[in-house]
């Protein structure tokens, strides 16, 4: 009787451990696969958020640039300069050549999700160490800011929208 | 092995079954009350409480916001007392909020809370509070959880019988606990022993405009008694207001003896619709007064204080039909109207019974002029004619009564330290539970409204003694939460409170939580010293005044280096928080400031005044941990001698 009880106890412990280690191995593997696959094969460079496709037009829209600059001054300029100097966040010089327009607008309007999911945004957070605040900018306002960035890129480096070509 | 495994699976299943069966077995009474109680008040991490409880802070002059059923404290909401923690009463913007006709009053004694109602139910717009010492009333916005308006009450002493409210927030009241001589200077400078002749009580009806603006609609001048508590009628009794009065002896010394002589004092019934009619006929009298009206503007983020100089008074002795007295035994304290509006419960705090009056019978008695006499020229209704009945031997020292919406009343007993449940119609006592110790007010969520949420009652106790770890001579005050959903009341939880809790109200969380303001829109900031962009941040000199137009965002101030300030200059730091996200305040403090810090909400501008009295370089910094680089959020200000020629200079990253 006693032997049987000990057997039972051991068996229960064994089963419990087997279950646990099995589960954790599987999830580790899943995670590893996900890490390996997602950025290389599926990452679009457009970021995460409701902005899927932005139509860029030329010539630049002066009214949008004016509005975009006003919002930049109020909600962005304290941390982002217009040259290549990083203060709290990266400088904006050449941003439309580095990042797709969708990424830029998603980063502005959906920053918390971007910092949680987007590998490029996460890399920037590691460099800057200050989470970019959600400044509650609407999609329309973000588009105006983008137009202003395009103009800033022409003014500072003489070319814009290079990221859309890759 | 295989057989063994199967066996062991079986046996472990059997073991589990036994454990499960055991846990389902009925338990002894002792284990039921403890096990059950914990699960009923446990709000799991990340979950929300069911009710917001707004609790008066008494002598700390504040309200506290607590979750029910957990008893967890969320916020101290400053109303009548300065609050260095967030700069309330210290910033240039908030100082006017505490201005009165007596000048700046930094403290008061907040006793009661009334939540705004529509059709007799909570509507989640505002909480009102009273200041007992320097008579004032306040309005708190339940979107921002901020005191947005304070109105001083003239011709009053001890604003205790306040701020009880009518069913559509038409009015709430402010009536005097301490009668005082009123009128011109020569009428107020009188010997104290001329009390009977010269001292008057006043009952102010404060009108609340739809957008919240408070004004004194009219003031009743009454005999010099002490008004204690009050409740508005509702449903059939809407249009009437009931006030408990004690010291009808009109004593002015050793009141504990001299104001307890008469067998009965009064509940005063006021027909405020009649008062409105008489005012419409031009019967009121405008008299000179002097009182402050302070308002906070959500767009300028600033309070302004205005002195008003007139109040409309009505004399019920001259104007018939407004005031009737109902005799009520032994210095009544609570005066509570049941959800139907038919029953008025008077609680004589020195009595060993509870009289319950009937509104229908009161109306008949008034119509039939069934009066037993007059008090100071005003009609006194015959006690028996207005009485529905008496709860016999309920306990000792009844104070306050709340209702569960199922026909039951719950009365707190200070002397016998218990809550007693009784049936409003039959007046039979149904249940009683002890309180630890000496309960004052009690509260059922929605208890004073037409539709109470009769799930819990909370007792707010006056004496703590041995309930908590001792903290020297001064102990916390406490509350106790009871489950009242069944026939028997069950104690679920003790929790400590802030200051001394008097009356409290609770409201379903669903009515408030989704409309809570998260930040102020920077575009709508109309503060005259706001800077909405770091590039506009600057420092300007006007004579000996220095105005610093400063911005803050994670994690730096703009500007953060300032020179050219001289000893004796008045330096005003106007700090705008440029953040536009929830839960990102920035703080601001500078060495040697003779005031409190600023705590600036996102999109807001707040101002700290600082007068340097010595030369040197003074650090300033952000006091609210804002980001991984919060510890870097600092700056320096250089102060030079009074006669220095160092030019004014301000920089960031230069």
mmCIF file of C-alpha atoms in Angstrom, chain A residues 15-117:
data_model
loop_
_atom_site.group_PDB
_atom_site.id
_atom_site.type_symbol
_atom_site.label_atom_id
_atom_site.label_comp_id
_atom_site.label_asym_id
_atom_site.label_seq_id
_atom_site.Cartn_x
_atom_site.Cartn_y
_atom_site.Cartn_z
ATOM 1 C CA UNK A 15 3.317 14.158 -15.215
ATOM 2 C CA UNK A 16 3.163 17.680 -13.876
ATOM 3 C CA UNK A 17 6.765 18.379 -14.808
ATOM 4 C CA UNK A 18 6.388 16.775 -18.209
ATOM 5 C CA UNK A 19 3.419 18.947 -18.997
ATOM 6 C CA UNK A 20 5.159 22.109 -17.913
ATOM 7 C CA UNK A 21 8.441 21.584 -19.679
ATOM 8 C CA UNK A 22 6.594 20.485 -22.810
ATOM 9 C CA UNK A 23 4.588 23.681 -22.935
ATOM 10 C CA UNK A 24 7.498 25.969 -22.318
ATOM 11 C CA UNK A 25 9.677 24.300 -24.963
ATOM 12 C CA UNK A 26 6.992 24.661 -27.550
ATOM 13 C CA UNK A 27 6.401 28.319 -26.819
ATOM 14 C CA UNK A 28 10.115 29.049 -26.837
ATOM 15 C CA UNK A 29 10.351 27.486 -30.255
ATOM 16 C CA UNK A 30 7.403 29.492 -31.499
ATOM 17 C CA UNK A 31 8.934 32.665 -30.247
ATOM 18 C CA UNK A 32 12.255 31.906 -31.876
ATOM 19 C CA UNK A 33 10.585 31.195 -35.199
ATOM 20 C CA UNK A 34 8.551 34.364 -34.958
ATOM 21 C CA UNK A 35 11.640 36.426 -34.198
ATOM 22 C CA UNK A 36 13.520 34.922 -37.085
ATOM 23 C CA UNK A 37 10.764 35.214 -39.658
ATOM 24 C CA UNK A 38 8.736 38.337 -39.055
ATOM 25 C CA UNK A 39 11.213 41.159 -39.607
ATOM 26 C CA UNK A 40 12.986 39.606 -42.600
ATOM 27 C CA UNK A 41 10.142 38.174 -44.642
ATOM 28 C CA UNK A 42 7.049 40.125 -43.644
ATOM 29 C CA UNK A 43 8.205 43.495 -42.400
ATOM 30 C CA UNK A 44 6.929 46.073 -44.834
ATOM 31 C CA UNK A 45 8.722 49.104 -43.505
ATOM 32 C CA UNK A 46 5.352 50.794 -43.214
ATOM 33 C CA UNK A 47 5.026 50.271 -39.477
ATOM 34 C CA UNK A 48 1.879 49.412 -37.568
ATOM 35 C CA UNK A 49 -1.323 51.421 -37.536
ATOM 36 C CA UNK A 50 -4.186 52.593 -39.672
ATOM 37 C CA UNK A 51 -1.962 54.228 -42.295
ATOM 38 C CA UNK A 52 -1.537 51.603 -45.037
ATOM 39 C CA UNK A 53 -0.932 53.663 -48.123
ATOM 40 C CA UNK A 54 0.012 57.310 -48.564
ATOM 41 C CA UNK A 55 -0.177 58.973 -51.993
ATOM 42 C CA UNK A 56 2.588 61.544 -52.272
ATOM 43 C CA UNK A 57 2.003 64.360 -54.728
ATOM 44 C CA UNK A 58 4.174 66.979 -56.393
ATOM 45 C CA UNK A 59 4.648 69.832 -56.306
ATOM 46 C CA UNK A 60 4.587 70.169 -52.517
ATOM 47 C CA UNK A 61 1.404 71.634 -51.030
ATOM 48 C CA UNK A 62 2.315 74.976 -49.473
ATOM 49 C CA UNK A 63 -0.835 75.173 -47.317
ATOM 50 C CA UNK A 64 -0.120 71.751 -45.832
ATOM 51 C CA UNK A 65 3.495 72.691 -45.194
ATOM 52 C CA UNK A 66 2.394 75.782 -43.305
ATOM 53 C CA UNK A 67 -0.031 73.792 -41.118
ATOM 54 C CA UNK A 68 2.497 71.013 -40.657
ATOM 55 C CA UNK A 69 5.156 73.434 -39.454
ATOM 56 C CA UNK A 70 2.774 74.987 -36.895
ATOM 57 C CA UNK A 71 1.988 71.557 -35.436
ATOM 58 C CA UNK A 72 5.667 70.600 -35.509
ATOM 59 C CA UNK A 73 6.517 73.755 -33.540
ATOM 60 C CA UNK A 74 3.876 73.006 -30.916
ATOM 61 C CA UNK A 75 4.088 69.264 -30.489
ATOM 62 C CA UNK A 76 7.421 67.989 -31.863
ATOM 63 C CA UNK A 77 10.116 70.683 -31.865
ATOM 64 C CA UNK A 78 11.016 70.363 -28.191
ATOM 65 C CA UNK A 79 12.542 66.933 -28.897
ATOM 66 C CA UNK A 80 13.226 66.771 -32.651
ATOM 67 C CA UNK A 81 15.383 69.332 -34.475
ATOM 68 C CA UNK A 82 15.285 69.896 -38.237
ATOM 69 C CA UNK A 83 18.949 69.120 -38.795
ATOM 70 C CA UNK A 84 20.664 65.774 -38.168
ATOM 71 C CA UNK A 85 21.302 66.416 -34.483
ATOM 72 C CA UNK A 86 19.712 64.065 -31.956
ATOM 73 C CA UNK A 87 18.437 65.804 -28.811
ATOM 74 C CA UNK A 88 15.691 63.834 -27.079
ATOM 75 C CA UNK A 89 14.698 62.147 -30.325
ATOM 76 C CA UNK A 90 16.454 61.924 -33.708
ATOM 77 C CA UNK A 91 16.808 64.983 -35.938
ATOM 78 C CA UNK A 92 14.401 65.101 -38.876
ATOM 79 C CA UNK A 93 16.910 65.874 -41.632
ATOM 80 C CA UNK A 94 16.393 63.289 -44.390
ATOM 81 C CA UNK A 95 13.633 61.433 -42.586
ATOM 82 C CA UNK A 96 11.584 60.849 -45.768
ATOM 83 C CA UNK A 97 14.650 59.272 -47.344
ATOM 84 C CA UNK A 98 15.080 56.833 -44.431
ATOM 85 C CA UNK A 99 11.436 55.977 -43.609
ATOM 86 C CA UNK A 100 8.397 55.271 -45.713
ATOM 87 C CA UNK A 101 5.615 57.879 -45.423
ATOM 88 C CA UNK A 102 3.296 55.286 -43.847
ATOM 89 C CA UNK A 103 5.896 54.543 -41.158
ATOM 90 C CA UNK A 104 6.281 58.249 -40.382
ATOM 91 C CA UNK A 105 2.550 58.801 -40.040
ATOM 92 C CA UNK A 106 2.021 55.613 -38.010
ATOM 93 C CA UNK A 107 4.829 56.628 -35.671
ATOM 94 C CA UNK A 108 3.148 60.005 -35.118
ATOM 95 C CA UNK A 109 -0.413 58.759 -34.684
ATOM 96 C CA UNK A 110 0.101 55.300 -33.145
ATOM 97 C CA UNK A 111 3.302 55.640 -31.160
ATOM 98 C CA UNK A 112 2.551 53.216 -28.326
ATOM 99 C CA UNK A 113 1.828 50.304 -30.649
ATOM 100 C CA UNK A 114 4.821 51.211 -32.813
ATOM 101 C CA UNK A 115 7.142 51.136 -29.793
ATOM 102 C CA UNK A 116 5.723 47.770 -28.760
ATOM 103 C CA UNK A 117 5.823 46.096 -32.187
#
